[in-house]
CSV table of C-alpha atoms in Angstrom, one decimal:
chain,number,residue,atom,x,y,z
A,19,UNK,CA,50.4,6.5,128.7
A,20,UNK,CA,50.2,7.9,125.5
A,21,UNK,CA,49.5,10.8,124.3
A,22,UNK,CA,46.4,8.8,122.2
A,23,UNK,CA,44.9,8.0,125.5
A,24,UNK,CA,46.0,10.8,127.2
A,25,UNK,CA,43.8,13.2,125.2
A,26,UNK,CA,40.6,10.3,125.3
A,27,UNK,CA,41.6,10.3,128.8
A,28,UNK,CA,40.3,14.5,128.4
A,29,UNK,CA,37.1,13.0,126.3
A,30,UNK,CA,36.4,11.6,130.4
A,31,UNK,CA,35.9,15.2,131.5
A,32,UNK,CA,34.6,17.1,129.1
A,33,UNK,CA,31.5,18.1,130.4
A,34,UNK,CA,29.2,17.9,126.7
A,35,UNK,CA,28.8,13.8,127.8
A,36,UNK,CA,25.3,11.7,128.1
A,37,UNK,CA,24.2,9.4,129.4
A,38,UNK,CA,25.1,7.6,126.2
A,39,UNK,CA,28.7,7.4,127.5
A,40,UNK,CA,29.1,4.8,129.7
A,41,UNK,CA,26.4,2.8,128.2
A,42,UNK,CA,28.8,-0.3,127.0
A,43,UNK,CA,27.1,1.3,122.9
A,44,UNK,CA,31.6,2.1,122.1
A,45,UNK,CA,31.5,5.4,122.6
A,46,UNK,CA,33.1,4.8,126.1
A,47,UNK,CA,36.8,6.6,126.9
A,48,UNK,CA,38.0,3.6,128.4
A,49,UNK,CA,37.2,1.4,125.7
A,50,UNK,CA,39.4,3.8,123.0
A,51,UNK,CA,42.4,4.1,125.4
A,52,UNK,CA,42.5,-0.1,125.4
A,53,UNK,CA,43.0,1.3,121.7
A,54,UNK,CA,46.4,3.8,122.3
A,55,UNK,CA,49.3,3.4,120.8
A,56,UNK,CA,52.9,4.6,123.1
A,57,UNK,CA,54.2,7.5,122.9
A,58,UNK,CA,56.3,10.4,124.4
A,59,UNK,CA,55.7,11.7,127.9
A,60,UNK,CA,54.0,15.6,126.7
A,61,UNK,CA,55.9,18.2,128.9
A,62,UNK,CA,54.9,19.4,132.4
A,63,UNK,CA,54.5,22.5,132.4
A,64,UNK,CA,55.2,24.0,135.5
A,65,UNK,CA,58.6,23.4,133.0
A,66,UNK,CA,56.9,25.3,130.2
A,67,UNK,CA,56.0,28.2,132.8
A,68,UNK,CA,60.2,28.4,134.5
A,69,UNK,CA,61.1,28.1,130.9
A,70,UNK,CA,59.7,31.6,129.7
A,71,UNK,CA,61.3,34.3,131.5
A,72,UNK,CA,59.0,37.2,132.2
A,73,UNK,CA,58.2,40.3,130.4
A,74,UNK,CA,54.5,42.2,130.9
A,75,UNK,CA,51.9,41.7,129.6
A,76,UNK,CA,49.7,43.7,127.4
A,77,UNK,CA,47.2,46.0,129.2
A,78,UNK,CA,44.7,47.4,127.1
A,79,UNK,CA,43.4,51.6,127.7
A,80,UNK,CA,40.2,50.4,130.3
A,81,UNK,CA,39.0,53.9,130.9
A,82,UNK,CA,35.4,53.8,130.5
A,83,UNK,CA,34.5,49.9,130.5
A,84,UNK,CA,33.3,49.1,133.7
A,85,UNK,CA,30.3,51.6,133.2
A,86,UNK,CA,29.3,49.8,129.6
A,87,UNK,CA,29.8,47.0,131.2
A,88,UNK,CA,27.7,47.2,133.6
A,89,UNK,CA,24.5,45.9,133.2
A,90,UNK,CA,21.3,46.9,134.7
A,91,UNK,CA,19.2,43.7,134.2
A,92,UNK,CA,18.7,40.4,132.4
A,93,UNK,CA,16.3,39.4,130.8
A,94,UNK,CA,13.2,37.4,132.2
A,95,UNK,CA,15.8,38.6,135.8
A,96,UNK,CA,13.4,37.8,139.5
A,97,UNK,CA,12.9,41.3,140.8
A,98,UNK,CA,14.4,41.6,144.6
A,99,UNK,CA,18.1,41.7,143.5
A,100,UNK,CA,19.9,43.9,145.6
A,101,UNK,CA,24.0,43.3,143.7
A,102,UNK,CA,24.9,45.2,140.7
A,103,UNK,CA,26.3,42.9,137.4
A,104,UNK,CA,28.3,43.1,134.6
A,105,UNK,CA,29.9,41.3,131.7
A,106,UNK,CA,32.0,41.6,128.4
A,107,UNK,CA,35.1,41.7,126.8
A,108,UNK,CA,38.3,41.6,127.8
A,109,UNK,CA,41.5,41.0,124.6
A,110,UNK,CA,44.3,39.2,125.4
A,111,UNK,CA,46.0,40.2,122.0
A,112,UNK,CA,44.3,42.7,120.3
A,113,UNK,CA,47.1,41.8,117.1
A,114,UNK,CA,45.3,38.3,116.9
A,115,UNK,CA,41.7,40.1,118.7
A,116,UNK,CA,41.4,38.3,120.9
A,117,UNK,CA,39.3,38.5,123.4
A,118,UNK,CA,37.4,36.7,126.7
A,119,UNK,CA,34.4,37.3,127.8
A,120,UNK,CA,33.3,37.3,130.9
A,121,UNK,CA,30.3,37.6,133.8
A,122,UNK,CA,30.3,39.2,137.4
A,123,UNK,CA,28.0,38.6,140.1
A,124,UNK,CA,29.0,41.4,142.9
A,125,UNK,CA,27.9,41.0,146.3
A,126,UNK,CA,26.1,42.1,148.9
A,127,UNK,CA,29.2,43.8,150.5
A,128,UNK,CA,30.9,43.7,148.1
A,129,UNK,CA,32.7,47.1,149.7
A,130,UNK,CA,34.8,44.1,151.6
A,131,UNK,CA,34.5,40.8,150.6
A,132,UNK,CA,37.6,38.9,148.4
A,133,UNK,CA,36.9,38.1,144.4
A,134,UNK,CA,37.2,34.8,143.3
A,135,UNK,CA,37.4,33.8,139.8
A,136,UNK,CA,35.1,30.6,139.0
A,137,UNK,CA,36.9,28.4,136.1
A,138,UNK,CA,34.2,25.4,134.9
A,139,UNK,CA,36.5,22.9,133.2
A,140,UNK,CA,36.7,19.7,129.9
A,141,UNK,CA,38.5,20.9,128.8
A,142,UNK,CA,36.1,24.3,126.8
A,143,UNK,CA,32.8,24.4,128.8
A,144,UNK,CA,31.6,27.5,129.5
A,145,UNK,CA,32.0,29.3,133.0
A,146,UNK,CA,29.2,30.7,132.9
A,147,UNK,CA,25.9,29.7,130.9
A,148,UNK,CA,27.9,25.9,133.1
A,149,UNK,CA,29.5,27.7,136.1
A,150,UNK,CA,27.4,31.0,136.4
A,151,UNK,CA,24.0,29.9,135.0
A,152,UNK,CA,23.5,25.8,136.1
A,153,UNK,CA,25.6,25.4,139.6
A,154,UNK,CA,26.8,29.4,141.2
A,155,UNK,CA,25.6,32.1,139.8
A,156,UNK,CA,22.5,34.9,141.6
A,157,UNK,CA,20.2,33.1,138.6
A,158,UNK,CA,18.8,29.4,137.3
A,159,UNK,CA,17.1,30.1,134.0
A,160,UNK,CA,13.5,28.7,134.6
A,161,UNK,CA,12.4,25.2,131.6
A,162,UNK,CA,10.7,27.9,129.4
A,163,UNK,CA,14.1,29.1,128.6
A,164,UNK,CA,13.2,32.7,128.4
A,165,UNK,CA,12.9,33.6,132.4
A,166,UNK,CA,15.6,33.3,136.4
A,167,UNK,CA,15.1,32.4,139.0
A,168,UNK,CA,16.9,33.3,141.9
A,169,UNK,CA,19.5,30.7,143.6
A,170,UNK,CA,19.5,31.2,147.1
A,171,UNK,CA,22.3,29.5,147.2
A,172,UNK,CA,24.1,31.6,144.8
A,173,UNK,CA,28.0,32.3,145.5
A,174,UNK,CA,27.9,36.2,145.4
A,175,UNK,CA,25.7,35.4,149.1
A,176,UNK,CA,29.5,35.2,150.1
A,177,UNK,CA,31.8,36.9,147.7
A,178,UNK,CA,32.4,38.8,144.2
A,179,UNK,CA,31.7,36.0,141.9
A,180,UNK,CA,34.1,36.7,138.5
A,181,UNK,CA,32.7,33.9,135.6
A,182,UNK,CA,34.9,33.4,132.9
A,183,UNK,CA,35.0,32.0,129.3
A,184,UNK,CA,38.0,30.3,128.6
A,185,UNK,CA,40.1,29.9,126.4
A,186,UNK,CA,38.8,32.0,123.4
A,187,UNK,CA,36.0,29.8,121.5
A,188,UNK,CA,34.4,29.0,124.1
A,189,UNK,CA,30.9,30.1,125.1
A,190,UNK,CA,31.4,34.3,124.6
A,191,UNK,CA,34.9,34.4,123.8
A,192,UNK,CA,36.1,34.6,119.9
A,193,UNK,CA,39.7,35.1,118.1
A,194,UNK,CA,40.2,36.5,114.4
A,195,UNK,CA,42.8,33.9,114.3
A,196,UNK,CA,42.2,31.3,113.4
A,197,UNK,CA,44.6,29.4,114.8
A,198,UNK,CA,43.8,30.7,118.0
A,199,UNK,CA,41.5,28.2,118.3
A,200,UNK,CA,44.5,25.5,118.8
A,201,UNK,CA,45.7,26.1,122.0
A,202,UNK,CA,46.4,24.6,125.0
A,203,UNK,CA,47.6,24.3,128.5
A,204,UNK,CA,50.3,27.2,128.6
A,205,UNK,CA,48.7,29.2,125.9
A,206,UNK,CA,44.9,29.4,128.3
A,207,UNK,CA,46.3,29.9,131.6
A,208,UNK,CA,48.6,32.8,129.9
A,209,UNK,CA,46.3,34.5,128.6
A,210,UNK,CA,43.2,33.7,131.8
A,211,UNK,CA,45.7,35.9,133.8
A,212,UNK,CA,46.3,38.2,130.8
A,213,UNK,CA,43.1,38.5,131.8
A,214,UNK,CA,42.8,39.2,135.5
A,215,UNK,CA,45.3,41.6,134.5
A,216,UNK,CA,43.4,44.2,132.6
A,217,UNK,CA,40.2,43.9,134.7
A,218,UNK,CA,41.6,44.8,137.3
A,219,UNK,CA,42.5,47.6,136.0
A,220,UNK,CA,39.1,47.9,134.3
A,221,UNK,CA,37.6,47.5,138.5
A,222,UNK,CA,40.7,48.9,140.2
A,223,UNK,CA,38.5,48.8,143.7
A,224,UNK,CA,39.6,44.9,143.2
A,225,UNK,CA,43.5,45.5,142.9
A,226,UNK,CA,44.4,44.6,146.3
A,227,UNK,CA,41.4,43.3,147.8
A,228,UNK,CA,42.0,39.1,149.0
A,229,UNK,CA,41.9,36.9,145.5
A,230,UNK,CA,41.0,33.2,145.2
A,231,UNK,CA,40.4,30.4,142.0
A,232,UNK,CA,37.9,27.5,142.6
A,233,UNK,CA,36.6,25.5,140.1
A,234,UNK,CA,35.6,21.2,139.5
A,235,UNK,CA,37.7,19.3,137.0
A,236,UNK,CA,39.4,19.5,134.7
A,237,UNK,CA,39.9,22.8,136.0
A,238,UNK,CA,42.6,20.3,137.8
A,239,UNK,CA,44.5,21.6,135.2
A,240,UNK,CA,43.3,25.2,134.4
A,241,UNK,CA,44.2,26.4,138.7
A,242,UNK,CA,47.5,25.2,139.7
A,243,UNK,CA,48.7,26.6,136.7
A,244,UNK,CA,47.0,29.8,136.6
A,245,UNK,CA,47.9,30.6,140.6
A,246,UNK,CA,51.4,28.8,139.5
A,247,UNK,CA,51.8,31.6,136.9
A,248,UNK,CA,50.2,34.4,139.4
A,249,UNK,CA,52.7,33.8,142.2
A,250,UNK,CA,55.7,33.4,139.7
A,251,UNK,CA,55.1,36.3,138.2
A,252,UNK,CA,54.2,38.8,141.3
A,253,UNK,CA,57.8,38.1,142.0
A,254,UNK,CA,59.0,39.5,138.9
A,255,UNK,CA,55.8,42.2,138.0
A,256,UNK,CA,56.0,45.4,137.9
A,257,UNK,CA,52.6,45.9,137.2
A,258,UNK,CA,49.9,44.6,139.8
A,259,UNK,CA,50.6,42.1,142.3
A,260,UNK,CA,47.3,39.0,142.5
A,261,UNK,CA,46.7,38.9,146.2
A,262,UNK,CA,46.0,35.0,145.6
A,263,UNK,CA,44.5,33.4,148.4
A,264,UNK,CA,44.3,30.3,148.2
A,265,UNK,CA,42.9,27.6,145.6
A,266,UNK,CA,39.9,24.6,145.7
A,267,UNK,CA,39.5,22.7,143.2
A,268,UNK,CA,35.8,20.0,143.4
A,269,UNK,CA,36.1,16.9,141.4
A,270,UNK,CA,39.6,17.3,139.8
A,271,UNK,CA,41.0,16.3,137.2
A,272,UNK,CA,44.9,16.2,138.4
A,273,UNK,CA,47.1,13.1,138.0
A,274,UNK,CA,46.2,10.4,134.6
A,275,UNK,CA,47.7,7.1,136.4
A,276,UNK,CA,45.1,7.3,139.8
A,277,UNK,CA,42.5,8.6,137.2
A,278,UNK,CA,42.5,5.4,135.7
A,279,UNK,CA,43.1,3.6,138.7
A,280,UNK,CA,41.4,5.4,140.9
A,281,UNK,CA,37.9,4.9,137.8
A,282,UNK,CA,38.3,0.7,138.6
A,283,UNK,CA,38.2,1.5,142.3
A,284,UNK,CA,35.6,3.2,142.5
A,285,UNK,CA,33.0,1.4,139.7
A,286,UNK,CA,34.6,-1.5,141.7
A,287,UNK,CA,33.7,-0.7,146.3
A,288,UNK,CA,30.5,0.6,144.5
A,289,UNK,CA,29.2,-2.4,143.1
A,290,UNK,CA,29.5,-1.9,139.5
A,291,UNK,CA,32.6,-4.3,138.8
A,292,UNK,CA,32.5,-7.6,140.0
A,293,UNK,CA,35.6,-8.7,141.4
A,294,UNK,CA,37.1,-10.9,139.6
A,295,UNK,CA,37.3,-7.7,137.1
A,296,UNK,CA,38.2,-6.1,139.2
A,297,UNK,CA,41.5,-8.3,140.7
A,298,UNK,CA,42.4,-8.9,136.9
A,299,UNK,CA,42.3,-5.3,136.3
A,300,UNK,CA,45.4,-4.8,139.6
A,301,UNK,CA,47.2,-7.9,138.2
A,302,UNK,CA,47.1,-6.6,134.8
A,303,UNK,CA,46.6,-3.3,134.6
A,304,UNK,CA,49.8,-0.7,134.0
A,305,UNK,CA,48.0,3.5,133.8
A,306,UNK,CA,51.2,5.0,134.1
A,307,UNK,CA,52.7,7.7,131.9
A,308,UNK,CA,54.4,5.9,129.6
A,309,UNK,CA,53.5,2.6,129.9
A,310,UNK,CA,51.0,0.3,127.4
A,311,UNK,CA,48.0,-1.1,127.5
A,312,UNK,CA,48.6,-5.5,127.9
A,313,UNK,CA,46.4,-8.1,125.5
A,314,UNK,CA,44.9,-9.2,129.4
A,315,UNK,CA,44.5,-5.7,130.5
A,316,UNK,CA,42.8,-5.0,127.8
A,317,UNK,CA,40.0,-7.9,128.0
A,318,UNK,CA,38.9,-6.4,131.1
A,319,UNK,CA,39.3,-3.4,131.3
A,320,UNK,CA,36.4,-4.6,128.2
A,321,UNK,CA,35.3,-5.7,130.8
A,322,UNK,CA,34.8,-2.1,133.3
A,323,UNK,CA,33.5,-0.5,131.1
A,324,UNK,CA,30.6,-2.9,130.4
A,325,UNK,CA,28.6,-1.2,133.2
A,326,UNK,CA,24.6,-0.5,131.9
A,327,UNK,CA,23.2,2.4,131.4
A,328,UNK,CA,24.0,4.8,134.2
A,329,UNK,CA,24.8,9.0,134.8
A,330,UNK,CA,28.6,8.5,135.5
A,331,UNK,CA,28.0,12.1,136.1
A,332,UNK,CA,25.9,11.2,139.8
A,333,UNK,CA,25.5,7.2,139.8
A,334,UNK,CA,22.2,6.6,141.9
A,335,UNK,CA,20.3,9.2,139.2
A,336,UNK,CA,17.9,7.7,137.5
A,337,UNK,CA,18.2,8.3,133.9
A,338,UNK,CA,16.6,11.5,132.0
A,339,UNK,CA,12.8,10.5,131.6
A,340,UNK,CA,13.8,7.3,133.1
A,341,UNK,CA,9.7,5.9,134.8
A,342,UNK,CA,11.6,4.7,137.5
A,343,UNK,CA,10.6,8.1,139.5
A,344,UNK,CA,12.6,7.5,141.7
A,345,UNK,CA,15.0,10.7,142.9
A,346,UNK,CA,17.6,11.3,142.8
A,347,UNK,CA,20.5,10.8,145.6
A,348,UNK,CA,21.0,14.4,145.4
A,349,UNK,CA,17.4,15.8,144.4
A,350,UNK,CA,18.5,16.4,141.0
A,351,UNK,CA,16.8,16.7,137.8
A,352,UNK,CA,19.0,14.8,135.3
A,353,UNK,CA,17.1,15.7,132.7
A,354,UNK,CA,19.6,19.4,133.2
A,355,UNK,CA,22.5,18.1,131.9
A,356,UNK,CA,20.4,16.6,128.9
A,357,UNK,CA,19.6,20.0,128.6
A,358,UNK,CA,22.3,22.1,129.5
A,359,UNK,CA,24.9,19.7,127.5
A,360,UNK,CA,23.9,17.3,125.1
A,361,UNK,CA,24.5,18.6,122.2
A,362,UNK,CA,21.5,16.8,120.0
A,363,UNK,CA,19.3,19.2,121.6
A,364,UNK,CA,18.5,22.4,120.0
A,365,UNK,CA,16.7,23.8,122.3
A,366,UNK,CA,17.6,23.3,126.1
A,367,UNK,CA,16.1,26.3,128.9
A,368,UNK,CA,20.4,26.9,129.0
A,369,UNK,CA,21.1,26.6,125.3
A,370,UNK,CA,17.3,28.6,124.1
A,371,UNK,CA,17.9,31.8,127.0
A,372,UNK,CA,21.7,33.0,125.8
A,373,UNK,CA,21.6,32.4,122.0
A,374,UNK,CA,18.6,34.8,122.8
A,375,UNK,CA,19.4,38.4,120.7
A,376,UNK,CA,17.9,40.3,123.3
A,377,UNK,CA,19.6,38.6,125.7
A,378,UNK,CA,22.7,38.8,124.4
A,379,UNK,CA,22.4,42.4,124.2
A,380,UNK,CA,21.8,42.7,128.0
A,381,UNK,CA,25.6,40.9,127.9
A,382,UNK,CA,27.1,42.4,125.9
A,383,UNK,CA,28.4,40.4,123.4
A,384,UNK,CA,30.4,41.4,121.0
A,385,UNK,CA,27.7,41.6,117.6
A,386,UNK,CA,25.3,39.7,118.4
A,387,UNK,CA,23.6,36.9,117.4
A,388,UNK,CA,26.7,34.8,119.0
A,389,UNK,CA,26.3,30.6,118.7
A,390,UNK,CA,26.9,30.1,122.7
A,391,UNK,CA,27.4,26.7,123.1
A,392,UNK,CA,28.1,25.1,126.6
A,393,UNK,CA,31.4,23.4,125.3
A,394,UNK,CA,33.5,23.8,122.7
A,395,UNK,CA,33.4,21.2,119.6
A,396,UNK,CA,36.3,23.0,117.8
A,397,UNK,CA,38.9,23.4,119.8
A,398,UNK,CA,42.5,21.7,118.9
A,399,UNK,CA,44.4,21.1,122.3
A,400,UNK,CA,47.7,19.9,122.5
A,401,UNK,CA,49.8,20.7,125.3
A,402,UNK,CA,47.6,18.7,129.1
A,403,UNK,CA,50.3,17.9,130.7
A,404,UNK,CA,50.2,13.3,131.6
A,405,UNK,CA,49.8,15.2,135.7
A,406,UNK,CA,49.6,18.2,137.8
A,407,UNK,CA,50.5,17.7,141.4
A,408,UNK,CA,54.2,19.1,140.9
A,409,UNK,CA,52.2,21.9,140.7
A,410,UNK,CA,50.6,21.2,143.0
A,411,UNK,CA,52.7,20.3,145.2
A,412,UNK,CA,54.7,23.7,144.6
A,413,UNK,CA,50.7,25.5,145.3
A,414,UNK,CA,51.1,24.6,148.8
A,415,UNK,CA,55.2,25.1,149.9
A,416,UNK,CA,54.1,28.6,148.1
A,417,UNK,CA,51.6,29.9,151.6
A,418,UNK,CA,48.6,29.5,149.4
A,419,UNK,CA,45.4,27.8,150.4
A,420,UNK,CA,44.4,24.9,149.3
A,421,UNK,CA,40.7,23.1,149.3
A,422,UNK,CA,40.5,19.4,147.2
A,423,UNK,CA,36.6,18.7,147.6
A,424,UNK,CA,34.7,15.5,145.9
A,425,UNK,CA,31.2,14.7,145.5
A,426,UNK,CA,30.5,11.4,146.4
A,427,UNK,CA,28.7,9.5,143.7
A,428,UNK,CA,31.0,10.9,140.3
A,429,UNK,CA,32.5,8.5,138.2
A,430,UNK,CA,34.0,10.4,136.5
A,431,UNK,CA,36.8,11.6,138.8
A,432,UNK,CA,35.7,9.9,141.8
A,433,UNK,CA,36.5,10.7,144.9
A,434,UNK,CA,39.3,8.0,145.6
A,435,UNK,CA,40.8,8.8,142.8
A,436,UNK,CA,41.3,12.2,144.2
A,437,UNK,CA,42.1,10.0,147.2
A,438,UNK,CA,44.9,8.3,145.3
A,439,UNK,CA,46.6,11.2,144.0
A,440,UNK,CA,46.5,13.0,147.7
A,441,UNK,CA,48.7,9.7,148.2
A,442,UNK,CA,51.0,11.1,145.4
A,443,UNK,CA,52.3,14.7,146.9
A,444,UNK,CA,53.1,13.1,150.3
A,445,UNK,CA,52.0,15.4,152.6
A,446,UNK,CA,51.1,14.0,156.9
A,447,UNK,CA,47.7,14.7,157.8
A,448,UNK,CA,47.6,17.2,160.5
A,449,UNK,CA,43.5,16.9,161.4
A,450,UNK,CA,41.9,12.9,161.8
A,451,UNK,CA,39.2,12.5,159.2
A,452,UNK,CA,35.7,13.3,160.6
A,453,UNK,CA,32.4,13.9,158.9
A,454,UNK,CA,32.1,18.3,159.0
A,455,UNK,CA,27.4,19.1,159.6
A,456,UNK,CA,25.9,22.2,157.7
A,457,UNK,CA,21.7,22.2,158.5
A,458,UNK,CA,21.7,19.3,161.5
A,459,UNK,CA,23.1,16.6,159.2
A,460,UNK,CA,26.6,15.3,157.6
A,461,UNK,CA,27.8,18.1,154.8
A,462,UNK,CA,29.7,14.8,154.1
A,463,UNK,CA,34.0,14.7,156.1
A,464,UNK,CA,37.2,15.9,155.8
A,465,UNK,CA,40.5,15.4,156.7
A,466,UNK,CA,43.2,18.7,157.7
A,467,UNK,CA,46.6,18.2,155.6
A,468,UNK,CA,50.0,20.0,156.0
A,469,UNK,CA,49.0,22.0,153.5
A,470,UNK,CA,46.6,21.3,151.6
A,471,UNK,CA,42.6,20.4,153.2
A,472,UNK,CA,40.1,17.8,151.3
A,473,UNK,CA,36.3,17.4,152.2
A,474,UNK,CA,33.7,15.2,150.7
A,475,UNK,CA,30.0,16.1,149.6
A,476,UNK,CA,28.3,13.5,150.5
A,477,UNK,CA,24.8,12.6,147.6
A,478,UNK,CA,26.7,15.0,145.1
A,479,UNK,CA,27.6,14.2,141.9
A,480,UNK,CA,30.2,15.6,139.6
A,481,UNK,CA,29.0,19.0,140.0
A,482,UNK,CA,28.8,19.5,143.6
A,483,UNK,CA,26.8,23.8,143.6
A,484,UNK,CA,24.1,22.1,141.6
A,485,UNK,CA,23.8,18.8,143.8
A,486,UNK,CA,23.9,19.8,147.3
A,487,UNK,CA,23.9,23.9,146.7
A,488,UNK,CA,23.6,24.4,151.2
A,489,UNK,CA,26.6,21.9,151.1
A,490,UNK,CA,29.0,23.4,148.6
A,491,UNK,CA,28.0,26.9,150.1
A,492,UNK,CA,28.6,25.5,153.0
A,493,UNK,CA,32.5,24.7,152.1
A,494,UNK,CA,32.9,27.4,150.4
A,495,UNK,CA,32.2,29.8,153.3
A,496,UNK,CA,34.5,28.2,155.4
A,497,UNK,CA,37.4,27.8,152.3
A,498,UNK,CA,37.3,31.6,152.7
A,499,UNK,CA,37.8,31.5,156.6
A,500,UNK,CA,40.7,29.5,155.9
A,501,UNK,CA,38.9,27.2,157.9
A,502,UNK,CA,37.7,23.6,158.5
A,503,UNK,CA,34.0,23.0,158.4
A,504,UNK,CA,32.6,22.3,161.3
A,505,UNK,CA,32.6,19.9,163.6
A,506,UNK,CA,29.4,19.2,164.7
A,507,UNK,CA,25.6,19.5,164.3
A,508,UNK,CA,25.2,23.2,165.6
C-alpha cells in the first residue's frame, strides 16, 4: 500500500465523518485510494522504539496542582453525583510549551478500584468530548447544550477513568510551538507516556494501582504503542514504574491490509455489494503494503464504493433527518454523530456546551474561551505504520491482558477486519467461540485465544459504549476482572 493510500486509510477512521462519506459522491476514502501512487513503506513503530535509548522524561513540579484541578461541579450537572472529578493540564515539554488536557472521573470506590486511561482515535479526536461526554463518561450533554444528565452505564462505576486529549492540538490540548502540530504515532506515544509519569506525580495514590488502557478506532495504534513504551521503560527507568495490567481496543484500526480486505468482505457478507463485484475484488485486488492498485481492481472498487447513503458507523441505523421513523438496531440516535462530529454544524450540543466560557472555566481550561472541536483538522501526521500487529504480538507475550472487541454493525473497522487481523497473529484458540450474556440476553460472542481475548458486541456500531451502553459496561467489567464474559443467562 502506498504512503498516500495509508494516509487515506486513516480518513476511514476520522470520527468527523458524516453519512455523506459513503454516499458514492467522491468523498469515500476507498475511492481516493484507487488513485494513490506507490511509495516507500513507513518504518514500524517497534523499530523506532527499540532504536531509541531511554533517558528520563521531563517531570514538572506538581505540588498543589491536584487540589487546583478539582472540579467542584460542572455547569448544569445533575444533583446526586457522589464521585470526585478533576481536569486541567499536564506539561509534557516546558521548552516548547506543550501541555495536554485531561479529565478524570473517580469511581465512588476510588481507593479500591483500578485506574483506566481512555483514548479516542481519529487520529486527532477528543477523548474528553467524544469519549467522556458521548460514550462512557459519567455525564451526557442534554439537547439544550447547557445541562447534563447522568449516564447510569458510565465506566467510572467500575474504575477510576482518566480521559486524555492527545496529541497537542486536539481538544483543549495545545502547544506554543507551531511545529508541534506536525506529529505522528511515535511522538504521540512519547507525550502520552510523559503525561502519565507527571500525572502520577500529581496523583501519587495511583502510582502503584493496577493500570489499564482502553479506547477505540485509531487508538488501535495509540494503545499498543503506548503500552509497549510503558513496558519497555518500566525495565530501565528510575522514575515511576507504571503497573500496566491490560489493554482493550474497540473496532481497532491495527492493520492496513486486513482493514481493506475485511471491509470488502464485510460489505459482501452484509449484502451491500454483489457477488460479482466481490469476486472481482478477490481476483484482482492486492491490499498488501507494497502493492499497486491494478486497473481491474480499480474498476471493481469503483463499483464497491457505490453502496448508497447509509451510515457506515452503524449500517442498520436510519439517517439523521430520515422520515422513516425506524429505530437503529442499537436504539442510538443517529443525529448524535452529526451533532458531535460534523464540522458544518456550528451549534451542536457537545460543541455548544464545551465552548461555553463558564464550562471552560470550571474545567480549568487555559485562557478561556478556547475553541474546542471534536476532531482536529489542523494536525499534520508524519508517521503511521501499516501494521501494529508485531507490537500486539509482543504485548501478548509480555503477560498483560490483551482484548479486542467489535461492534458488529460497524462497516468502518468491521468485525471481519478484526478477525482477519487476529488470524495474522497466529495464536491458538483455548476457549471456543460462544455466546455471552448480559441482562438475560446475548450480548455478543467471545473467543479466548492464547494471550488474547476477542469479543463481539451484538447490535453495536463503531462507538460501542454509545450504541450498547449496558453491554459495553458488562464487557468492561469482565475485562478488568480478567475473566471472559459470562456464558449463561444468569
